[in-house]
Structure formats: structure tokens, C-alpha cells
mmCIF file with all atom_site columns, C-alpha atoms in Angstrom:
data_model
loop_
_atom_site.group_PDB
_atom_site.id
_atom_site.type_symbol
_atom_site.label_atom_id
_atom_site.label_alt_id
_atom_site.label_comp_id
_atom_site.label_asym_id
_atom_site.label_entity_id
_atom_site.label_seq_id
_atom_site.pdbx_PDB_ins_code
_atom_site.Cartn_x
_atom_site.Cartn_y
_atom_site.Cartn_z
_atom_site.occupancy
_atom_site.B_iso_or_equiv
_atom_site.pdbx_formal_charge
_atom_site.auth_seq_id
_atom_site.auth_comp_id
_atom_site.auth_asym_id
_atom_site.auth_atom_id
_atom_site.pdbx_PDB_model_num
ATOM 1   C CA . MET P 1 1   ? 11.004  -49.735 -22.239 1.00 41.00 ? 182 MET P CA 1
ATOM 2   C CA . SER P 1 2   ? 11.087  -48.311 -18.669 1.00 48.00 ? 183 SER P CA 1
ATOM 3   C CA . THR P 1 3   ? 8.927   -45.591 -17.175 1.00 63.00 ? 184 THR P CA 1
ATOM 4   C CA . THR P 1 4   ? 10.206  -42.679 -15.383 1.00 86.00 ? 185 THR P CA 1
ATOM 5   C CA . HIS P 1 5   ? 8.494   -41.816 -12.211 1.00 91.00 ? 186 HIS P CA 1
ATOM 6   C CA . GLN P 1 6   ? 8.340   -38.586 -10.363 1.00 91.00 ? 187 GLN P CA 1
ATOM 7   C CA . ARG P 1 7   ? 10.315  -38.842 -6.912  1.00 94.00 ? 188 ARG P CA 1
ATOM 8   C CA . HIS P 1 8   ? 8.234   -37.282 -3.965  1.00 96.00 ? 189 HIS P CA 1
ATOM 9   C CA . ALA P 1 9   ? 11.386  -35.614 -2.761  1.00 96.00 ? 190 ALA P CA 1
ATOM 10  C CA . ASP P 1 10  ? 11.502  -33.618 -6.209  1.00 96.00 ? 191 ASP P CA 1
ATOM 11  C CA . LEU P 1 11  ? 8.107   -32.221 -6.067  1.00 97.00 ? 192 LEU P CA 1
ATOM 12  C CA . ARG P 1 12  ? 7.796   -28.547 -5.019  1.00 97.00 ? 193 ARG P CA 1
ATOM 13  C CA . PRO P 1 13  ? 4.843   -26.370 -4.175  1.00 98.00 ? 194 PRO P CA 1
ATOM 14  C CA . GLY P 1 14  ? 3.902   -24.458 -7.274  1.00 97.00 ? 195 GLY P CA 1
ATOM 15  C CA . ASP P 1 15  ? 5.081   -27.181 -9.675  1.00 97.00 ? 196 ASP P CA 1
ATOM 16  C CA . GLU P 1 16  ? 2.628   -27.409 -12.652 1.00 97.00 ? 197 GLU P CA 1
ATOM 17  C CA . TYR P 1 17  ? 1.654   -30.620 -14.500 1.00 96.00 ? 198 TYR P CA 1
ATOM 18  C CA . PRO P 1 18  ? 1.633   -30.662 -17.303 1.00 95.00 ? 199 PRO P CA 1
ATOM 19  C CA . PRO P 1 19  ? 3.468   -27.549 -17.901 1.00 94.00 ? 200 PRO P CA 1
ATOM 20  C CA . GLY P 1 20  ? 1.328   -25.151 -19.863 1.00 93.00 ? 201 GLY P CA 1
ATOM 21  C CA . GLY P 1 21  ? -1.772  -27.370 -18.924 1.00 95.00 ? 202 GLY P CA 1
ATOM 22  C CA . HIS P 1 22  ? -3.839  -30.241 -20.439 1.00 96.00 ? 203 HIS P CA 1
ATOM 23  C CA . VAL P 1 23  ? -6.155  -29.290 -23.268 1.00 96.00 ? 204 VAL P CA 1
ATOM 24  C CA . PHE P 1 24  ? -9.344  -31.195 -23.576 1.00 95.00 ? 205 PHE P CA 1
ATOM 25  C CA . GLU P 1 25  ? -11.988 -30.788 -26.361 1.00 95.00 ? 206 GLU P CA 1
ATOM 26  C CA . VAL P 1 26  ? -15.748 -31.202 -25.277 1.00 93.00 ? 207 VAL P CA 1
ATOM 27  C CA . THR P 1 27  ? -17.496 -32.669 -27.878 1.00 90.00 ? 208 THR P CA 1
ATOM 28  C CA . GLU P 1 28  ? -21.085 -34.201 -28.312 1.00 87.00 ? 209 GLU P CA 1
ATOM 29  C CA . ALA P 1 29  ? -19.336 -37.693 -28.823 1.00 87.00 ? 210 ALA P CA 1
ATOM 30  C CA . VAL P 1 30  ? -17.320 -37.197 -25.522 1.00 88.00 ? 211 VAL P CA 1
ATOM 31  C CA . ILE P 1 31  ? -20.606 -36.199 -23.552 1.00 87.00 ? 212 ILE P CA 1
ATOM 32  C CA . ALA P 1 32  ? -22.322 -39.176 -25.049 1.00 84.00 ? 213 ALA P CA 1
ATOM 33  C CA . ARG P 1 33  ? -19.584 -41.720 -24.133 1.00 84.00 ? 214 ARG P CA 1
ATOM 34  C CA . PHE P 1 34  ? -19.416 -40.206 -20.696 1.00 85.00 ? 215 PHE P CA 1
ATOM 35  C CA . ARG P 1 35  ? -23.200 -40.750 -20.219 1.00 82.00 ? 216 ARG P CA 1
ATOM 36  C CA . ALA P 1 36  ? -23.208 -44.206 -21.613 1.00 82.00 ? 217 ALA P CA 1
ATOM 37  C CA . ALA P 1 37  ? -20.300 -45.034 -19.132 1.00 84.00 ? 218 ALA P CA 1
ATOM 38  C CA . THR P 1 38  ? -21.928 -43.451 -16.129 1.00 81.00 ? 219 THR P CA 1
ATOM 39  C CA . THR P 1 39  ? -25.614 -44.104 -16.787 1.00 75.00 ? 220 THR P CA 1
ATOM 40  C CA . GLY P 1 40  ? -25.792 -46.769 -19.468 1.00 67.00 ? 221 GLY P CA 1
ATOM 41  C CA . ASP P 1 41  ? -27.711 -44.567 -21.874 1.00 63.00 ? 222 ASP P CA 1
ATOM 42  C CA . ALA P 1 42  ? -25.587 -42.568 -24.332 1.00 55.00 ? 223 ALA P CA 1
ATOM 43  C CA . GLY P 1 43  ? -28.720 -40.936 -25.732 1.00 58.00 ? 224 GLY P CA 1
ATOM 44  C CA . ALA P 1 44  ? -29.926 -39.530 -22.463 1.00 57.00 ? 225 ALA P CA 1
ATOM 45  C CA . ASP P 1 45  ? -30.866 -35.840 -23.011 1.00 59.00 ? 226 ASP P CA 1
ATOM 46  C CA . THR P 1 46  ? -29.935 -33.952 -19.814 1.00 59.00 ? 227 THR P CA 1
ATOM 47  C CA . GLY P 1 47  ? -30.007 -30.589 -21.490 1.00 61.00 ? 228 GLY P CA 1
ATOM 48  C CA . GLU P 1 48  ? -27.343 -28.305 -23.044 1.00 69.00 ? 229 GLU P CA 1
ATOM 49  C CA . PHE P 1 49  ? -24.641 -28.957 -20.331 1.00 82.00 ? 230 PHE P CA 1
ATOM 50  C CA . ALA P 1 50  ? -22.132 -31.696 -19.963 1.00 88.00 ? 231 ALA P CA 1
ATOM 51  C CA . PRO P 1 51  ? -22.417 -33.529 -16.751 1.00 86.00 ? 232 PRO P CA 1
ATOM 52  C CA . ALA P 1 52  ? -20.371 -31.992 -13.936 1.00 85.00 ? 233 ALA P CA 1
ATOM 53  C CA . LEU P 1 53  ? -18.555 -35.119 -13.283 1.00 85.00 ? 234 LEU P CA 1
ATOM 54  C CA . LEU P 1 54  ? -17.046 -34.952 -16.763 1.00 88.00 ? 235 LEU P CA 1
ATOM 55  C CA . ALA P 1 55  ? -14.287 -33.151 -14.716 1.00 88.00 ? 236 ALA P CA 1
ATOM 56  C CA . ALA P 1 56  ? -12.930 -36.647 -14.167 1.00 84.00 ? 237 ALA P CA 1
ATOM 57  C CA . ALA P 1 57  ? -12.265 -36.926 -17.813 1.00 87.00 ? 238 ALA P CA 1
ATOM 58  C CA . TYR P 1 58  ? -10.911 -33.345 -18.534 1.00 90.00 ? 239 TYR P CA 1
ATOM 59  C CA . THR P 1 59  ? -8.452  -33.441 -15.485 1.00 91.00 ? 240 THR P CA 1
ATOM 60  C CA . ARG P 1 60  ? -7.151  -36.970 -15.875 1.00 90.00 ? 241 ARG P CA 1
ATOM 61  C CA . GLY P 1 61  ? -4.336  -35.696 -18.166 1.00 92.00 ? 242 GLY P CA 1
ATOM 62  C CA . CYS P 1 62  ? -3.024  -33.568 -15.448 1.00 94.00 ? 243 CYS P CA 1
ATOM 63  C CA . ILE P 1 63  ? -2.982  -36.418 -12.954 1.00 90.00 ? 244 ILE P CA 1
ATOM 64  C CA . ALA P 1 64  ? -1.289  -38.735 -15.447 1.00 90.00 ? 245 ALA P CA 1
ATOM 65  C CA . ALA P 1 65  ? 1.440   -36.059 -16.140 1.00 93.00 ? 246 ALA P CA 1
ATOM 66  C CA . LEU P 1 66  ? 2.437   -36.160 -12.605 1.00 92.00 ? 247 LEU P CA 1
ATOM 67  C CA . LYS P 1 67  ? 3.741   -39.724 -13.137 1.00 92.00 ? 248 LYS P CA 1
ATOM 68  C CA . GLY P 1 68  ? 3.604   -40.988 -9.706  1.00 91.00 ? 249 GLY P CA 1
ATOM 69  C CA . PRO P 1 69  ? 5.008   -44.663 -9.092  1.00 93.00 ? 250 PRO P CA 1
ATOM 70  C CA . PRO P 1 70  ? 2.705   -47.577 -9.220  1.00 93.00 ? 251 PRO P CA 1
ATOM 71  C CA . GLY P 1 71  ? 0.750   -48.222 -5.868  1.00 93.00 ? 252 GLY P CA 1
ATOM 72  C CA . GLY P 1 72  ? -0.437  -44.660 -5.211  1.00 94.00 ? 253 GLY P CA 1
ATOM 73  C CA . VAL P 1 73  ? -3.908  -44.085 -3.852  1.00 94.00 ? 254 VAL P CA 1
ATOM 74  C CA . HIS P 1 74  ? -6.224  -41.270 -4.649  1.00 92.00 ? 255 HIS P CA 1
ATOM 75  C CA . ALA P 1 75  ? -7.168  -40.784 -1.148  1.00 94.00 ? 256 ALA P CA 1
ATOM 76  C CA . LYS P 1 76  ? -9.447  -37.778 -1.191  1.00 95.00 ? 257 LYS P CA 1
ATOM 77  C CA . GLN P 1 77  ? -10.780 -34.882 -3.570  1.00 94.00 ? 258 GLN P CA 1
ATOM 78  C CA . SER P 1 78  ? -13.247 -32.080 -3.694  1.00 95.00 ? 259 SER P CA 1
ATOM 79  C CA . PHE P 1 79  ? -14.295 -30.156 -6.667  1.00 93.00 ? 260 PHE P CA 1
ATOM 80  C CA . ARG P 1 80  ? -16.073 -26.810 -7.007  1.00 95.00 ? 261 ARG P CA 1
ATOM 81  C CA . PHE P 1 81  ? -18.156 -26.339 -10.465 1.00 94.00 ? 262 PHE P CA 1
ATOM 82  C CA . LEU P 1 82  ? -18.140 -22.690 -11.048 1.00 95.00 ? 263 LEU P CA 1
ATOM 83  C CA . GLN P 1 83  ? -19.491 -22.387 -14.706 1.00 94.00 ? 264 GLN P CA 1
ATOM 84  C CA . PRO P 1 84  ? -21.313 -24.784 -17.038 1.00 92.00 ? 265 PRO P CA 1
ATOM 85  C CA . VAL P 1 85  ? -19.399 -26.832 -19.656 1.00 93.00 ? 266 VAL P CA 1
ATOM 86  C CA . ARG P 1 86  ? -20.912 -27.505 -23.145 1.00 92.00 ? 267 ARG P CA 1
ATOM 87  C CA . ALA P 1 87  ? -20.138 -29.307 -26.234 1.00 91.00 ? 268 ALA P CA 1
ATOM 88  C CA . GLY P 1 88  ? -17.799 -27.063 -28.352 1.00 93.00 ? 269 GLY P CA 1
ATOM 89  C CA . ASP P 1 89  ? -15.779 -25.957 -25.208 1.00 95.00 ? 270 ASP P CA 1
ATOM 90  C CA . THR P 1 90  ? -12.029 -26.211 -25.199 1.00 96.00 ? 271 THR P CA 1
ATOM 91  C CA . LEU P 1 91  ? -10.675 -26.617 -21.618 1.00 96.00 ? 272 LEU P CA 1
ATOM 92  C CA . THR P 1 92  ? -7.299  -26.356 -20.288 1.00 97.00 ? 273 THR P CA 1
ATOM 93  C CA . SER P 1 93  ? -6.532  -27.857 -16.807 1.00 97.00 ? 274 SER P CA 1
ATOM 94  C CA . VAL P 1 94  ? -3.544  -27.379 -14.637 1.00 97.00 ? 275 VAL P CA 1
ATOM 95  C CA . LEU P 1 95  ? -2.453  -29.365 -11.525 1.00 97.00 ? 276 LEU P CA 1
ATOM 96  C CA . ARG P 1 96  ? -0.391  -27.492 -9.107  1.00 98.00 ? 277 ARG P CA 1
ATOM 97  C CA . ILE P 1 97  ? 1.406   -29.088 -6.235  1.00 98.00 ? 278 ILE P CA 1
ATOM 98  C CA . ARG P 1 98  ? 0.190   -27.303 -2.977  1.00 98.00 ? 279 ARG P CA 1
ATOM 99  C CA . GLU P 1 99  ? 2.165   -29.347 -0.380  1.00 98.00 ? 280 GLU P CA 1
ATOM 100 C CA . THR P 1 100 ? 3.992   -32.654 0.219   1.00 98.00 ? 281 THR P CA 1
ATOM 101 C CA . PHE P 1 101 ? 4.431   -34.292 3.489   1.00 97.00 ? 282 PHE P CA 1
ATOM 102 C CA . GLN P 1 102 ? 4.922   -37.638 5.267   1.00 96.00 ? 283 GLN P CA 1
ATOM 103 C CA . LYS P 1 103 ? 2.392   -39.469 7.619   1.00 96.00 ? 284 LYS P CA 1
ATOM 104 C CA . LYS P 1 104 ? 2.631   -42.686 9.188   1.00 94.00 ? 285 LYS P CA 1
ATOM 105 C CA . GLY P 1 105 ? 5.838   -43.560 6.845   1.00 93.00 ? 286 GLY P CA 1
ATOM 106 C CA . ARG P 1 106 ? 3.802   -42.789 3.620   1.00 95.00 ? 287 ARG P CA 1
ATOM 107 C CA . ASN P 1 107 ? 4.465   -39.938 1.392   1.00 97.00 ? 288 ASN P CA 1
ATOM 108 C CA . TYR P 1 108 ? 1.479   -37.526 0.514   1.00 97.00 ? 289 TYR P CA 1
ATOM 109 C CA . VAL P 1 109 ? 0.778   -34.926 -2.139  1.00 98.00 ? 290 VAL P CA 1
ATOM 110 C CA . VAL P 1 110 ? -1.857  -32.312 -2.050  1.00 98.00 ? 291 VAL P CA 1
ATOM 111 C CA . SER P 1 111 ? -2.489  -30.721 -5.454  1.00 97.00 ? 292 SER P CA 1
ATOM 112 C CA . THR P 1 112 ? -4.831  -28.126 -6.798  1.00 97.00 ? 293 THR P CA 1
ATOM 113 C CA . LEU P 1 113 ? -6.558  -28.564 -10.078 1.00 96.00 ? 294 LEU P CA 1
ATOM 114 C CA . THR P 1 114 ? -7.956  -25.516 -12.050 1.00 97.00 ? 295 THR P CA 1
ATOM 115 C CA . THR P 1 115 ? -9.762  -25.629 -15.392 1.00 96.00 ? 296 THR P CA 1
ATOM 116 C CA . THR P 1 116 ? -10.511 -22.696 -17.567 1.00 97.00 ? 297 THR P CA 1
ATOM 117 C CA . ARG P 1 117 ? -12.148 -22.391 -21.017 1.00 96.00 ? 298 ARG P CA 1
ATOM 118 C CA . THR P 1 118 ? -10.268 -20.508 -23.953 1.00 95.00 ? 299 THR P CA 1
ATOM 119 C CA . ASP P 1 119 ? -12.251 -17.270 -23.039 1.00 96.00 ? 300 ASP P CA 1
ATOM 120 C CA . GLY P 1 120 ? -10.327 -17.332 -19.758 1.00 96.00 ? 301 GLY P CA 1
ATOM 121 C CA . VAL P 1 121 ? -13.416 -18.143 -17.672 1.00 96.00 ? 302 VAL P CA 1
ATOM 122 C CA . GLN P 1 122 ? -12.609 -20.792 -14.929 1.00 97.00 ? 303 GLN P CA 1
ATOM 123 C CA . VAL P 1 123 ? -15.177 -23.630 -15.069 1.00 96.00 ? 304 VAL P CA 1
ATOM 124 C CA . SER P 1 124 ? -14.006 -25.665 -12.007 1.00 96.00 ? 305 SER P CA 1
ATOM 125 C CA . ASP P 1 125 ? -11.315 -25.966 -9.397  1.00 96.00 ? 306 ASP P CA 1
ATOM 126 C CA . GLY P 1 126 ? -10.531 -28.761 -7.074  1.00 95.00 ? 307 GLY P CA 1
ATOM 127 C CA . VAL P 1 127 ? -8.066  -30.248 -4.406  1.00 97.00 ? 308 VAL P CA 1
ATOM 128 C CA . VAL P 1 128 ? -6.683  -33.893 -4.531  1.00 95.00 ? 309 VAL P CA 1
ATOM 129 C CA . THR P 1 129 ? -4.798  -35.642 -1.948  1.00 97.00 ? 310 THR P CA 1
ATOM 130 C CA . ALA P 1 130 ? -2.846  -38.684 -2.917  1.00 96.00 ? 311 ALA P CA 1
ATOM 131 C CA . ILE P 1 131 ? -0.741  -41.271 -1.033  1.00 97.00 ? 312 ILE P CA 1
ATOM 132 C CA . TRP P 1 132 ? 2.290   -41.492 -3.222  1.00 97.00 ? 313 TRP P CA 1
ATOM 133 C CA . GLY P 1 133 ? 3.334   -44.752 -4.448  1.00 94.00 ? 314 GLY P CA 1
ATOM 134 C CA . LYS P 1 134 ? 6.313   -46.598 -3.016  1.00 93.00 ? 315 LYS P CA 1
ATOM 135 C CA . GLU P 1 135 ? 9.578   -45.621 -4.872  1.00 92.00 ? 316 GLU P CA 1
ATOM 136 C CA . ALA P 1 136 ? 12.016  -48.227 -5.925  1.00 79.00 ? 317 ALA P CA 1
#
């Protein structure tokens, strides 16, 4: 079975991945697994909010949906955390292509990531710069 990868030349500013967004359910179990993976203590009580860096989990489906070829490098990112995330929240994240360019013979993609709760409140946004993998 072959995997189809996006071609850099086909990416356009405004393209969304995945179309309609990636839905992520924040549960107490998800928060506990994240804490265990990052602190070694799943039972650590850090209050009613999920750790801000849970954004790495709830936006991952968007980055995967972009389907870049192997060998890409996640070169840079920045996030703003605008509202707290709690167990019970349902989040929808969307990755939008901001720009594509070439530098020193490599293809680059700059994307924005926006995450909202089901009530429409935006909880985070960010910018990701990736060096696109070599296309066959």
C-alpha cells in the first residue's frame, strides 16, 4: 500500500487541513496520560486546567492531515494560549497554509493553527514553519 503525499507546488495560502478541522475530546484520561508522559506522574494534581502544552496533542491531527513527504523538519513554532482547556472540552483545530517558499534549495511551508471549543471560543493559535520533505 502506498501513501500519497502532498506536493509542495500544490499547496495554496488558505488551504485547510483537515477540511472542516480536527476534533479532539479532552478527557481526564487524556490529561493524565499527557502528564505521565511529560512529568512521569499521571496523578499529579495541577488544578482544574489541562496543561497548556496539550496543544501538541490536540493539533497533531492537523499536521498529520497535511501529509508531507518523509524527511520534513518541524523548524519553528509559536503558540498563544488564549483560554484554559479543561476535561470535558471538545476542541476543533484547523491548520491553514499561510505561505510557501524556497530557501537554499529547500521547500518551506508556514501554517497557522487555530483551536476553538464547541462554544466558539478560541483557546489557542500558533504559527508553524516546516522544511518540506524531499519529493520523489
